[in-house]
């Protein structure tokens, strides 16, 4: 779901969006949300910090009732899409019931999974519950390289088998979710991306999302030259790509991307509207504007302690909206490649239809 296009196509939402920069606390629906159901995972990905949380004392999975309460509240306020991830979502016993509940609310429901636990029965369940999209994690067409990145021998084969199981279940039913693949882009797997693109096309994958590696280790991030080469390939992959992992529009963008600043100067003269249209909740129940804000933003509240209404209507979220409307942002925003295309359209709309007290472009 492209939030910008959705808002542009809805005249009521477009009028509300035009007011946000001058009246940031005016009502505007959370249109998309992401919920990490659990920290538990059966893989040990080298670039992921989630699975390491298993050593902590306490529960690693949200309560089903709490998640359903959140989703119901958001749906009543205008939510359109919910994404469930982990950890690994297929380790959550009540996942089928949650999918059924969410779809019953009229939501577009997406799942992100490593795919290794998606056997034939699970694939049949996903198709039966009318999930909109399932995104698998595949980092390389080479088994050993993928397994090394995912920290478990046999992970590549299990993921591909899970994807094939879902393709088969969808074919048998005559309908089913869009099938996508998420790939973490690093300096090490960069050269295999063209081959991976070809493999995904042959398998019948319909969506490909390239994710820039989030790490402080400079040697893992693609080099300046690799980013330049990658930009030349984006147009060739447009039939699959649903997001470019950087913003190659500004001068010197390759250097910024090499240094992990994947927004590449995008927010120098633009506003991020995520504080209004998006919500992220982690497996501890902590809420943030987006997943990256968890590592450098403001905690908006906790699902167990504050409830959905306390998070959505609380002082912390209001303060973040006012902060972003004034043109300020979190430092971590410079590392974020989420919602760049959506925010580009929303900023153009805001300038073309300024609210009271603001000038258009």
Protein backbone atom coordinates (compact mmCIF):
# COMPACT_ATOMS: atom_id res chain seq x y z
CA UNK A 1 0.00 0.00 0.00
CA UNK A 2 1.41 3.37 -1.07
CA UNK A 3 0.21 5.78 1.60
CA UNK A 4 0.79 8.87 -0.53
CA UNK A 5 -1.26 7.51 -3.42
CA UNK A 6 -4.00 6.41 -1.01
CA UNK A 7 -4.25 9.89 0.52
CA UNK A 8 -4.16 11.57 -2.89
CA UNK A 9 -7.05 9.41 -4.10
CA UNK A 10 -9.22 10.23 -1.07
CA UNK A 11 -10.36 13.86 -1.12
CA UNK A 12 -11.35 13.79 2.56
CA UNK A 13 -7.93 12.50 3.63
CA UNK A 14 -6.18 14.93 1.29
CA UNK A 15 -7.97 17.87 2.93
CA UNK A 16 -6.99 16.63 6.38
CA UNK A 17 -3.38 16.10 5.31
CA UNK A 18 -3.21 19.66 4.01
CA UNK A 19 -3.82 20.92 7.55
CA UNK A 20 -1.27 18.82 9.39
CA UNK A 21 1.78 21.09 9.15
CA UNK A 22 -0.12 24.09 10.50
CA UNK A 23 -2.43 22.11 12.78
CA UNK A 24 -0.46 18.99 13.67
CA UNK A 25 -2.91 17.79 16.32
CA UNK A 26 -5.89 17.71 13.96
CA UNK A 27 -7.32 14.17 13.69
CA UNK A 28 -5.68 12.01 11.02
CA UNK A 29 -5.91 8.21 10.89
CA UNK A 30 -3.07 5.78 11.33
CA UNK A 31 -3.30 4.14 7.91
CA UNK A 32 -0.55 1.53 8.29
CA UNK A 33 0.82 -0.28 11.33
CA UNK A 34 3.50 -2.85 12.01
CA UNK A 35 3.43 -5.15 15.03
CA UNK A 36 6.25 -7.42 16.11
CA UNK A 37 4.37 -10.30 17.69
CA UNK A 38 7.40 -11.99 19.24
CA UNK A 39 11.14 -11.70 19.78
CA UNK A 40 11.53 -15.47 19.44
CA UNK A 41 13.18 -16.70 16.27
CA UNK A 42 14.55 -19.99 14.98
CA UNK A 43 17.41 -18.31 13.05
CA UNK A 44 20.45 -16.35 14.20
CA UNK A 45 20.92 -13.62 11.59
CA UNK A 46 24.21 -11.82 11.94
CA UNK A 47 22.80 -8.33 11.29
CA UNK A 48 19.78 -8.82 13.57
CA UNK A 49 19.68 -8.01 17.28
CA UNK A 50 16.23 -9.45 17.92
CA UNK A 51 17.06 -13.10 18.56
CA UNK A 52 19.67 -12.13 21.12
CA UNK A 53 16.85 -10.88 23.34
CA UNK A 54 15.93 -14.50 24.17
CA UNK A 55 18.46 -14.42 26.96
CA UNK A 56 16.38 -11.83 28.80
CA UNK A 57 14.04 -12.81 31.61
CA UNK A 58 10.33 -12.47 30.85
CA UNK A 59 7.84 -13.01 28.08
CA UNK A 60 9.05 -12.74 24.50
CA UNK A 61 5.62 -12.69 22.84
CA UNK A 62 2.75 -10.20 23.02
CA UNK A 63 -0.61 -11.29 24.42
CA UNK A 64 -3.17 -12.15 21.76
CA UNK A 65 -5.87 -10.12 23.49
CA UNK A 66 -3.65 -7.03 23.61
CA UNK A 67 -2.85 -7.24 19.89
CA UNK A 68 -6.48 -7.72 18.94
CA UNK A 69 -7.47 -4.77 21.12
CA UNK A 70 -4.89 -2.59 19.35
CA UNK A 71 -5.96 -3.70 15.88
CA UNK A 72 -9.64 -3.16 16.67
CA UNK A 73 -8.96 0.34 17.97
CA UNK A 74 -6.86 1.24 14.93
CA UNK A 75 -9.42 -0.21 12.50
CA UNK A 76 -12.19 1.84 14.08
CA UNK A 77 -10.05 4.95 13.52
CA UNK A 78 -9.30 4.26 9.85
CA UNK A 79 -6.44 1.75 9.68
CA UNK A 80 -6.08 0.15 6.24
CA UNK A 81 -3.05 -2.17 6.48
CA UNK A 82 -1.47 -4.18 9.28
CA UNK A 83 1.87 -5.98 9.02
CA UNK A 84 2.82 -8.76 11.41
CA UNK A 85 6.46 -9.73 11.91
CA UNK A 86 8.86 -11.00 14.56
CA UNK A 87 11.13 -12.62 15.49
CA UNK A 88 9.44 -15.35 13.51
CA UNK A 89 5.63 -15.06 13.30
CA UNK A 90 5.06 -18.78 12.71
CA UNK A 91 6.35 -19.46 16.22
CA UNK A 92 3.23 -17.69 17.54
CA UNK A 93 0.57 -20.34 18.25
CA UNK A 94 -2.37 -17.99 17.91
CA UNK A 95 -1.26 -16.49 14.57
CA UNK A 96 -4.11 -18.14 12.57
CA UNK A 97 -6.72 -16.69 14.91
CA UNK A 98 -5.12 -13.23 14.72
CA UNK A 99 -5.06 -13.31 10.92
CA UNK A 100 -8.72 -14.31 10.83
CA UNK A 101 -9.63 -11.56 13.27
CA UNK A 102 -7.68 -8.88 11.39
CA UNK A 103 -9.06 -9.81 7.98
CA UNK A 104 -12.54 -9.84 9.52
CA UNK A 105 -12.05 -6.17 10.40
CA UNK A 106 -11.62 -5.41 6.70
CA UNK A 107 -7.85 -4.85 6.90
CA UNK A 108 -5.13 -5.63 4.40
CA UNK A 109 -2.99 -8.11 6.33
CA UNK A 110 0.68 -8.71 5.49
CA UNK A 111 3.16 -11.14 7.05
CA UNK A 112 6.94 -11.00 7.15
CA UNK A 113 8.61 -14.38 7.75
CA UNK A 114 11.89 -16.18 7.22
CA UNK A 115 9.72 -18.90 5.63
CA UNK A 116 11.52 -21.85 7.18
CA UNK A 117 8.44 -22.96 9.15
CA UNK A 118 5.93 -22.49 6.34
CA UNK A 119 5.06 -26.12 5.69
CA UNK A 120 2.14 -27.23 3.50
CA UNK A 121 -0.38 -26.97 6.32
CA UNK A 122 0.75 -23.46 7.26
CA UNK A 123 0.67 -22.39 3.60
CA UNK A 124 -2.89 -23.68 3.28
CA UNK A 125 -3.84 -21.72 6.40
CA UNK A 126 -2.35 -18.47 5.07
CA UNK A 127 -4.25 -18.80 1.81
CA UNK A 128 -7.45 -19.75 3.63
CA UNK A 129 -7.28 -16.73 5.93
CA UNK A 130 -6.99 -14.40 2.91
CA UNK A 131 -3.69 -12.79 3.87
CA UNK A 132 -2.88 -10.04 1.37
CA UNK A 133 0.89 -10.46 1.12
CA UNK A 134 3.65 -12.68 2.53
CA UNK A 135 7.22 -11.42 2.48
CA UNK A 136 10.06 -13.94 2.75
CA UNK A 137 13.66 -13.18 3.70
CA UNK A 138 16.20 -14.27 1.07
CA UNK A 139 19.60 -12.60 0.98
CA UNK A 140 21.42 -14.47 -1.76
CA UNK A 141 20.92 -16.99 -4.58
CA UNK A 142 23.85 -18.91 -3.05
CA UNK A 143 22.83 -21.28 -0.30
CA UNK A 144 26.01 -20.98 1.74
CA UNK A 145 26.04 -17.19 1.64
CA UNK A 146 22.39 -16.94 2.69
CA UNK A 147 22.87 -19.53 5.43
CA UNK A 148 25.90 -17.64 6.73
CA UNK A 149 23.92 -14.40 6.89
CA UNK A 150 20.99 -16.16 8.57
CA UNK A 151 23.17 -18.07 11.02
CA UNK A 152 21.83 -21.54 10.34
CA UNK A 153 22.81 -24.25 7.89
CA UNK A 154 19.90 -25.28 5.69
CA UNK A 155 18.04 -21.98 6.11
CA UNK A 156 18.11 -21.19 2.37
CA UNK A 157 16.62 -24.54 1.38
CA UNK A 158 13.93 -24.32 4.08
CA UNK A 159 12.96 -20.78 3.05
CA UNK A 160 12.74 -21.67 -0.64
CA UNK A 161 10.66 -24.73 0.25
CA UNK A 162 8.32 -22.54 2.29
CA UNK A 163 7.93 -20.16 -0.63
CA UNK A 164 7.22 -23.07 -2.98
CA UNK A 165 4.64 -24.43 -0.51
CA UNK A 166 2.81 -21.12 -0.58
CA UNK A 167 2.94 -20.91 -4.36
CA UNK A 168 1.44 -24.39 -4.58
CA UNK A 169 -1.30 -23.65 -2.05
CA UNK A 170 -2.19 -20.45 -3.87
CA UNK A 171 -2.31 -22.24 -7.22
CA UNK A 172 -4.54 -24.98 -5.83
CA UNK A 173 -6.97 -22.49 -4.29
CA UNK A 174 -7.01 -20.22 -7.32
CA UNK A 175 -6.28 -17.18 -5.16
CA UNK A 176 -3.94 -16.14 -2.40
CA UNK A 177 -1.44 -13.58 -1.16
CA UNK A 178 1.07 -11.64 -3.17
CA UNK A 179 4.47 -13.19 -2.61
CA UNK A 180 7.42 -10.94 -1.94
CA UNK A 181 11.04 -11.23 -0.88
CA UNK A 182 13.02 -8.95 1.43
CA UNK A 183 16.78 -8.80 0.85
CA UNK A 184 19.25 -7.13 3.18
CA UNK A 185 21.83 -5.41 0.98
CA UNK A 186 25.42 -5.61 2.20
CA UNK A 187 28.87 -5.15 0.72
CA UNK A 188 29.23 -8.95 0.69
CA UNK A 189 26.08 -10.00 -1.19
CA UNK A 190 25.95 -7.01 -3.55
CA UNK A 191 27.46 -8.85 -6.55
CA UNK A 192 24.85 -11.61 -6.33
CA UNK A 193 21.83 -9.30 -6.52
CA UNK A 194 21.41 -9.54 -10.33
CA UNK A 195 21.44 -13.32 -10.09
CA UNK A 196 19.00 -13.19 -7.18
CA UNK A 197 16.66 -11.01 -9.24
CA UNK A 198 16.66 -13.63 -12.01
CA UNK A 199 16.04 -16.42 -9.51
CA UNK A 200 13.07 -14.62 -7.97
CA UNK A 201 11.56 -13.97 -11.39
CA UNK A 202 11.84 -17.64 -12.28
CA UNK A 203 10.22 -18.68 -9.01
CA UNK A 204 7.20 -16.45 -9.53
CA UNK A 205 7.93 -13.87 -6.84
CA UNK A 206 5.94 -10.68 -7.46
CA UNK A 207 7.55 -8.13 -5.15
CA UNK A 208 11.13 -7.46 -4.12
CA UNK A 209 12.17 -5.15 -1.33
CA UNK A 210 15.82 -4.21 -0.96
CA UNK A 211 16.70 -3.20 2.61
CA UNK A 212 19.94 -1.37 3.33
CA UNK A 213 21.80 -3.11 6.15
CA UNK A 214 21.35 -1.31 9.47
CA UNK A 215 24.73 -1.59 11.14
CA UNK A 216 27.49 0.43 12.73
CA UNK A 217 30.02 -1.87 11.04
CA UNK A 218 31.21 0.18 8.06
CA UNK A 219 32.70 -2.87 6.35
CA UNK A 220 29.23 -4.42 5.97
CA UNK A 221 27.67 -1.41 4.28
CA UNK A 222 27.93 -1.20 0.47
CA UNK A 223 30.74 1.00 -0.79
CA UNK A 224 30.22 4.30 -2.59
CA UNK A 225 30.96 2.62 -5.93
CA UNK A 226 28.57 -0.24 -5.19
CA UNK A 227 25.77 2.21 -4.48
CA UNK A 228 26.50 3.95 -7.78
CA UNK A 229 26.38 0.60 -9.61
CA UNK A 230 23.22 -0.42 -7.77
CA UNK A 231 21.47 2.78 -8.86
CA UNK A 232 22.10 1.78 -12.46
CA UNK A 233 20.27 -1.51 -11.87
CA UNK A 234 17.15 -0.14 -10.20
CA UNK A 235 15.41 0.66 -13.49
CA UNK A 236 16.08 -2.88 -14.78
CA UNK A 237 14.42 -4.35 -11.70
CA UNK A 238 11.40 -2.04 -11.55
CA UNK A 239 8.98 -4.86 -12.41
CA UNK A 240 9.77 -6.43 -9.03
CA UNK A 241 11.11 -3.62 -6.85
CA UNK A 242 8.62 -2.03 -4.48
CA UNK A 243 11.18 0.16 -2.72
CA UNK A 244 14.62 1.58 -3.43
CA UNK A 245 16.91 1.35 -0.35
CA UNK A 246 18.19 4.94 -0.60
CA UNK A 247 17.29 8.27 -2.19
CA UNK A 248 19.60 8.70 -5.23
CA UNK A 249 18.34 12.18 -6.10
CA UNK A 250 20.67 14.45 -4.18
CA UNK A 251 24.26 15.33 -4.94
CA UNK A 252 26.69 13.14 -3.03
CA UNK A 253 24.03 10.57 -2.17
CA UNK A 254 26.42 7.63 -2.69
CA UNK A 255 28.72 8.91 0.05
CA UNK A 256 25.81 9.42 2.44
CA UNK A 257 24.51 5.91 1.72
CA UNK A 258 27.98 4.44 2.25
CA UNK A 259 28.01 6.06 5.68
CA UNK A 260 24.64 4.56 6.59
CA UNK A 261 22.64 7.76 6.03
CA UNK A 262 20.18 6.09 3.68
CA UNK A 263 17.74 9.01 3.50
CA UNK A 264 20.57 10.70 1.57
CA UNK A 265 19.57 14.23 2.52
CA UNK A 266 15.91 13.67 1.66
CA UNK A 267 14.67 15.36 4.83
CA UNK A 268 16.79 18.45 4.41
CA UNK A 269 13.77 20.32 3.04
CA UNK A 270 10.99 17.80 3.53
CA UNK A 271 8.77 16.58 6.35
CA UNK A 272 8.20 12.96 7.33
CA UNK A 273 4.46 12.31 7.80
CA UNK A 274 4.94 8.93 9.48
CA UNK A 275 4.03 10.33 12.94
CA UNK A 276 0.50 10.74 11.62
CA UNK A 277 -0.05 7.81 9.25
CA UNK A 278 2.04 5.00 10.80
CA UNK A 279 2.52 3.16 14.09
CA UNK A 280 5.05 0.54 15.15
CA UNK A 281 4.68 -1.71 18.20
CA UNK A 282 7.44 -4.08 19.29
CA UNK A 283 7.16 -7.41 21.09
CA UNK A 284 7.54 -5.69 24.48
CA UNK A 285 4.43 -3.66 23.68
CA UNK A 286 6.40 -0.43 23.28
CA UNK A 287 5.07 1.89 20.57
CA UNK A 288 7.03 4.19 18.27
CA UNK A 289 6.49 6.26 15.15
CA UNK A 290 8.29 3.63 13.07
CA UNK A 291 10.64 0.69 13.59
CA UNK A 292 13.80 2.79 13.25
CA UNK A 293 12.54 5.26 15.85
CA UNK A 294 12.81 2.42 18.35
CA UNK A 295 16.57 2.95 18.24
CA UNK A 296 16.59 6.72 18.46
CA UNK A 297 13.11 8.18 18.73
CA UNK A 298 10.50 8.74 21.41
CA UNK A 299 8.63 5.93 23.16
CA UNK A 300 4.94 6.69 22.64
CA UNK A 301 3.78 4.37 25.41
CA UNK A 302 3.26 0.70 26.13
CA UNK A 303 0.38 -1.45 24.99
CA UNK A 304 0.01 -3.26 28.31
CA UNK A 305 0.31 -0.18 30.49
CA UNK A 306 -1.36 2.54 28.41
CA UNK A 307 -3.68 0.65 26.11
CA UNK A 308 -4.26 1.59 22.45
CA UNK A 309 -6.04 4.86 23.26
CA UNK A 310 -3.29 5.94 25.65
CA UNK A 311 -0.70 5.47 22.93
CA UNK A 312 -2.68 7.08 20.11
CA UNK A 313 -3.99 10.05 22.12
CA UNK A 314 -1.09 10.45 24.54
CA UNK A 315 1.13 13.45 25.13
CA UNK A 316 4.22 11.73 23.71
CA UNK A 317 2.68 11.16 20.28
CA UNK A 318 1.26 14.69 20.23
CA UNK A 319 4.71 16.10 20.99
CA UNK A 320 6.27 14.09 18.17
CA UNK A 321 3.67 15.39 15.71
CA UNK A 322 4.37 18.97 16.73
CA UNK A 323 8.11 18.38 16.50
CA UNK A 324 7.92 17.00 12.97
CA UNK A 325 5.45 19.65 11.79
CA UNK A 326 7.97 22.32 12.85
CA UNK A 327 10.59 20.76 10.56
CA UNK A 328 12.60 19.04 13.28
CA UNK A 329 13.19 15.29 13.35
CA UNK A 330 15.07 12.54 15.17
CA UNK A 331 18.75 12.10 14.34
CA UNK A 332 17.98 8.52 13.36
CA UNK A 333 15.75 9.79 10.53
CA UNK A 334 18.86 10.40 8.42
CA UNK A 335 19.44 6.62 8.44
CA UNK A 336 15.88 5.78 7.40
CA UNK A 337 14.92 4.64 3.90
CA UNK A 338 11.29 3.92 4.82
CA UNK A 339 8.43 5.88 3.23
CA UNK A 340 10.69 8.04 1.03
CA UNK A 341 8.48 7.79 -2.06
CA UNK A 342 5.34 8.20 0.03
CA UNK A 343 6.74 11.27 1.77
CA UNK A 344 7.82 12.76 -1.53
CA UNK A 345 4.23 12.74 -2.76
CA UNK A 346 2.80 13.88 0.56
CA UNK A 347 5.22 16.83 0.68
CA UNK A 348 4.25 17.86 -2.86
CA UNK A 349 0.60 17.69 -1.85
CA UNK A 350 1.26 19.76 1.28
CA UNK A 351 2.99 22.48 -0.73
CA UNK A 352 0.32 22.48 -3.43
CA UNK A 353 -2.51 22.64 -0.88
CA UNK A 354 -1.11 24.49 2.13
CA UNK A 355 -3.16 24.76 5.27
CA UNK A 356 -3.86 28.07 7.05
CA UNK A 357 -0.73 30.03 7.83
CA UNK A 358 1.48 28.18 5.33
CA UNK A 359 2.61 29.03 1.83
CA UNK A 360 2.56 26.67 -1.07
CA UNK A 361 5.43 25.92 -3.39
